[in-house]
Every structure is written in structure tokens, then in C-alpha cells.
mmCIF file of C-alpha atoms in Angstrom:
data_model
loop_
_atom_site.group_PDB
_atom_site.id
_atom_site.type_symbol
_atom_site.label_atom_id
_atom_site.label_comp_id
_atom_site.label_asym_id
_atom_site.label_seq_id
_atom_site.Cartn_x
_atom_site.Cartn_y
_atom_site.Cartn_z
ATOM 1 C CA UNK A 409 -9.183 1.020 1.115
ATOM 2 C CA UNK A 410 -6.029 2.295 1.696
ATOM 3 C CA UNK A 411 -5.135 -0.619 4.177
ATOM 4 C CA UNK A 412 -7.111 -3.128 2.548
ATOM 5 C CA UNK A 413 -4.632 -2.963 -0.463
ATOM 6 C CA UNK A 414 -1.882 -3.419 1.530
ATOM 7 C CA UNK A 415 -2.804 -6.087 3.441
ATOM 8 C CA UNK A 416 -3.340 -7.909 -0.404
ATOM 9 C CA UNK A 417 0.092 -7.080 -1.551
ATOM 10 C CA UNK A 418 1.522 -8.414 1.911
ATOM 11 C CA UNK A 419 -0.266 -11.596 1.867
ATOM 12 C CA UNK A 420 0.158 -12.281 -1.980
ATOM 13 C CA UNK A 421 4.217 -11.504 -0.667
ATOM 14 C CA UNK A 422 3.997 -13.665 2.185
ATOM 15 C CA UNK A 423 2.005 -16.686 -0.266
ATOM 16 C CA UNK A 424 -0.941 -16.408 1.757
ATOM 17 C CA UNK A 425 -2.890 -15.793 -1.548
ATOM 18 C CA UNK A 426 -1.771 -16.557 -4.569
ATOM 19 C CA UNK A 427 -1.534 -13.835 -7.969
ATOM 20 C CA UNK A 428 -5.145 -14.805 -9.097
ATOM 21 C CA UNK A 429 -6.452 -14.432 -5.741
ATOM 22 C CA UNK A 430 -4.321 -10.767 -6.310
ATOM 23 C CA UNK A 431 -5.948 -10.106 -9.613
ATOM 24 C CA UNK A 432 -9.485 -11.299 -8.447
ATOM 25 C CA UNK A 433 -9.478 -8.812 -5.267
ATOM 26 C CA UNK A 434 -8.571 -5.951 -7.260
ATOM 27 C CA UNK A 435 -10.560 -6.184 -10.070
ATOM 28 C CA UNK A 436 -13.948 -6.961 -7.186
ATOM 29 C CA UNK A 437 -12.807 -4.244 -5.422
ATOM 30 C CA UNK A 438 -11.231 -1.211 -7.637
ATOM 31 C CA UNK A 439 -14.586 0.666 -7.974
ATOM 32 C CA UNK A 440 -14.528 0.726 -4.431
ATOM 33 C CA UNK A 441 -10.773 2.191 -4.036
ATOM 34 C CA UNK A 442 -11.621 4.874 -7.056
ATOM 35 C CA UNK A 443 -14.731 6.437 -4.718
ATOM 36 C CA UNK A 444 -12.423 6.400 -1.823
ATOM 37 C CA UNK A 445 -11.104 8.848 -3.218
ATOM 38 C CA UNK A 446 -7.664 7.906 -1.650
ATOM 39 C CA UNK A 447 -5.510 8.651 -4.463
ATOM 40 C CA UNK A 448 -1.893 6.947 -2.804
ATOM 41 C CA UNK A 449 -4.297 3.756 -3.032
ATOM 42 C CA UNK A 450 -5.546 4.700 -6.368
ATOM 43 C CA UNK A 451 -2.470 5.265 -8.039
ATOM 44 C CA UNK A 452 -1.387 1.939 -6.566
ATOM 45 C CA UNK A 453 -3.946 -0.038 -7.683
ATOM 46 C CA UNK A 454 -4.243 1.694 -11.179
ATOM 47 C CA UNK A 455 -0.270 0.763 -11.846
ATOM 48 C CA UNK A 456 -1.118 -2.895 -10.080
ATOM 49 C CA UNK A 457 -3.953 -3.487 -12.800
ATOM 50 C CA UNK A 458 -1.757 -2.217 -15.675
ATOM 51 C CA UNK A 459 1.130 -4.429 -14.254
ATOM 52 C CA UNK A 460 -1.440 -7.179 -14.069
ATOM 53 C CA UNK A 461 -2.334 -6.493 -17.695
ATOM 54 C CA UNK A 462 1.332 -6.345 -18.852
ATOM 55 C CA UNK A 463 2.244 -9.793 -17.377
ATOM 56 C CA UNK A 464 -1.163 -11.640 -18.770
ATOM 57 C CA UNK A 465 0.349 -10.056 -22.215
ATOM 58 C CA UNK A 466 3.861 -11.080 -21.466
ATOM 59 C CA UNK A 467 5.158 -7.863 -21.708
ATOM 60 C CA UNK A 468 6.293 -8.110 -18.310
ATOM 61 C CA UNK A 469 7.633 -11.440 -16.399
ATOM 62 C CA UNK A 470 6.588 -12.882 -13.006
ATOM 63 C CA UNK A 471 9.667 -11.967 -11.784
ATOM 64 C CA UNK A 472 9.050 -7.883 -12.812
ATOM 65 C CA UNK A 473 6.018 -8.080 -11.523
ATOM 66 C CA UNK A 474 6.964 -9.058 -7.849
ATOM 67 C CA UNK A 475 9.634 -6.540 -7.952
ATOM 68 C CA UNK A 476 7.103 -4.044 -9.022
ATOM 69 C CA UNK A 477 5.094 -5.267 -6.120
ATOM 70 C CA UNK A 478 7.587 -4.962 -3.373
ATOM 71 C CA UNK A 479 7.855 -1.107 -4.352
ATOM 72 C CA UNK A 480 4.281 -0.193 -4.103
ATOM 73 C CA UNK A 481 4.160 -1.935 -0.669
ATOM 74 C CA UNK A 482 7.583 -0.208 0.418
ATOM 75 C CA UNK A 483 6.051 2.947 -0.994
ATOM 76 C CA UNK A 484 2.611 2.516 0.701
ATOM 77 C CA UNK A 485 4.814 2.397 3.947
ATOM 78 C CA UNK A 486 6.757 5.218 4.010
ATOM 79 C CA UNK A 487 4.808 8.058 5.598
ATOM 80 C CA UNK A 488 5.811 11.889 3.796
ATOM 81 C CA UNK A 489 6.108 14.870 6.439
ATOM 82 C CA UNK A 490 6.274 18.509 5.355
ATOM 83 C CA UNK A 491 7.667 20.151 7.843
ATOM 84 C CA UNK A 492 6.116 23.772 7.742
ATOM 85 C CA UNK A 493 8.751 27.062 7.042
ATOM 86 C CA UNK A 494 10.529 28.426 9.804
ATOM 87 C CA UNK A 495 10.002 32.586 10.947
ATOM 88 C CA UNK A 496 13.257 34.107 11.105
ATOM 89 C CA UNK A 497 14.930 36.788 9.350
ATOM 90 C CA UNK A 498 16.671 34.535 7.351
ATOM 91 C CA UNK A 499 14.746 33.110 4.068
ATOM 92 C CA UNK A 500 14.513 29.509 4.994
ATOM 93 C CA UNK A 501 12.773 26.587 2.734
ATOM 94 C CA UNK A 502 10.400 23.618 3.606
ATOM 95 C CA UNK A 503 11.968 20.378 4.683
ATOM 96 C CA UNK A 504 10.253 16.929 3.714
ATOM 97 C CA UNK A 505 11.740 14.780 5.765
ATOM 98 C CA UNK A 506 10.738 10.336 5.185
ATOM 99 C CA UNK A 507 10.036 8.306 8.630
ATOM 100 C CA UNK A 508 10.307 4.849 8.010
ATOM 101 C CA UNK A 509 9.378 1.857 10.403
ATOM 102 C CA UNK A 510 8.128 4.321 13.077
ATOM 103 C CA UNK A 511 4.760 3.688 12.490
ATOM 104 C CA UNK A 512 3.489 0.409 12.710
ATOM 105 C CA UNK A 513 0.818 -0.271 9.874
ATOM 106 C CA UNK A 514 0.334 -3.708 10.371
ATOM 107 C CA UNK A 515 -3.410 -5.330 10.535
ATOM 108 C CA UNK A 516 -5.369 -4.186 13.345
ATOM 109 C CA UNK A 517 -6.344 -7.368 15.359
ATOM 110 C CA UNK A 518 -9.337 -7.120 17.628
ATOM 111 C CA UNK A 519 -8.926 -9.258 20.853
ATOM 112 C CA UNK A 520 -12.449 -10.489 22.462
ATOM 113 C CA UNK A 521 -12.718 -11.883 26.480
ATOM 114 C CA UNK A 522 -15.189 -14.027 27.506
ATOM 115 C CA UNK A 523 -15.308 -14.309 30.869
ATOM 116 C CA UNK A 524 -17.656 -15.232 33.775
ATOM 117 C CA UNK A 525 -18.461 -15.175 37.686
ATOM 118 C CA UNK A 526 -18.659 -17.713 39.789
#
């Protein structure tokens, strides 16, 4: 579900969908995220569905709510490492370290060839 969400954010960003279109996925689909159990994508889609509520109440603007937006994607992006404690004499801590744009999570595209002999 995970991936799913993103790809919504990205094309509701991109105007491929519009905000209903947004708002219509998420509410047909959030039972489905909350038994993946994948809590980065329910967290996401929990604050997405209160932002949603916000801006229908006008607590929040359009505008907000794009921003907003843009830094659940950028969050959903950026991968989290813990790099494990080093053994040496010397007390020494764990490191998280953030890798950006080295992983490519774009939509996976299946190619299909149709071919035949002669």
C-alpha cells in the first residue's frame, strides 16, 4: 500500500488526478492501508485524511494543503539507515545516516514482447 499511496500523491502533484480523485482513493482504500499494517503509509494517510478534513472545513487552504502534500511524498522518499554500533574499545554510538535519490521508487512498469517465427 505503501507504493500505491505514493503513486496518488505524485499523480494528484503532477495533475494527473485531481484532489477529489485524491480524497475518493483514500477514503476506498484506507481500510486496506490500516491492515497493511505499514505504519510509514498509515501515518501518511491518517495525517492526509485529517488534512483532507481540515481543508473541506476551511481550517486549512488549498495552498497548505499541497505544501503539506509535497512533505509526505518527500518524506515517503527518503529511506532511514541505522547503521549498527561499532566493536572497539572506545564507546562509540549508532549513526542514522538519510540516502536520498539513490533509490529509485518510481512505478514499476512491466514491458510485454510479442513476437513470432517465420
Amino acid at each position: 500500500m505503501f507504493n500505491e499511496l505514493l503513486n496518488q500523491i505524485e499523480g494528484h502533484q503532477n495533475t494527473d488526478s485531481t484532489l477529489r480523485d485524491l480524497q475518493t482513493w483514500l477514503l476506498s482504500n484506507l481500510q486496506n492501508i490500516l491492515d497493511s499494517g505499514d505504519t510509514v503509509a498509515i501515518d501518511i494517510a491518517n495525517q492526509i485524511d485529517a488534512d483532507l478534513v481540515q481543508l473541506g472545513e476551511d481550517v486549512i487552504d488549498e495552498k497548505t494543503l499541497q505544501e503539506r502534500l509535497e512533505r509526505y511524498r518527500s518524506s515517503m522518499e527518503t529511506i532511514l539507515i541505522d547503521l549498527p554500533k561499532q566493536h572497539h574499545d572506545i564507546p562509540s554510538t549508532s549513526v542514522n545516516e538519510t540516502i536520498r535519490s539513490q533509490v529509485d521508487l518510481s512505478p514499476v512498469t512491466d514491458l510485454y514482447l510479442s513476437h513470432a517465427f517465420a
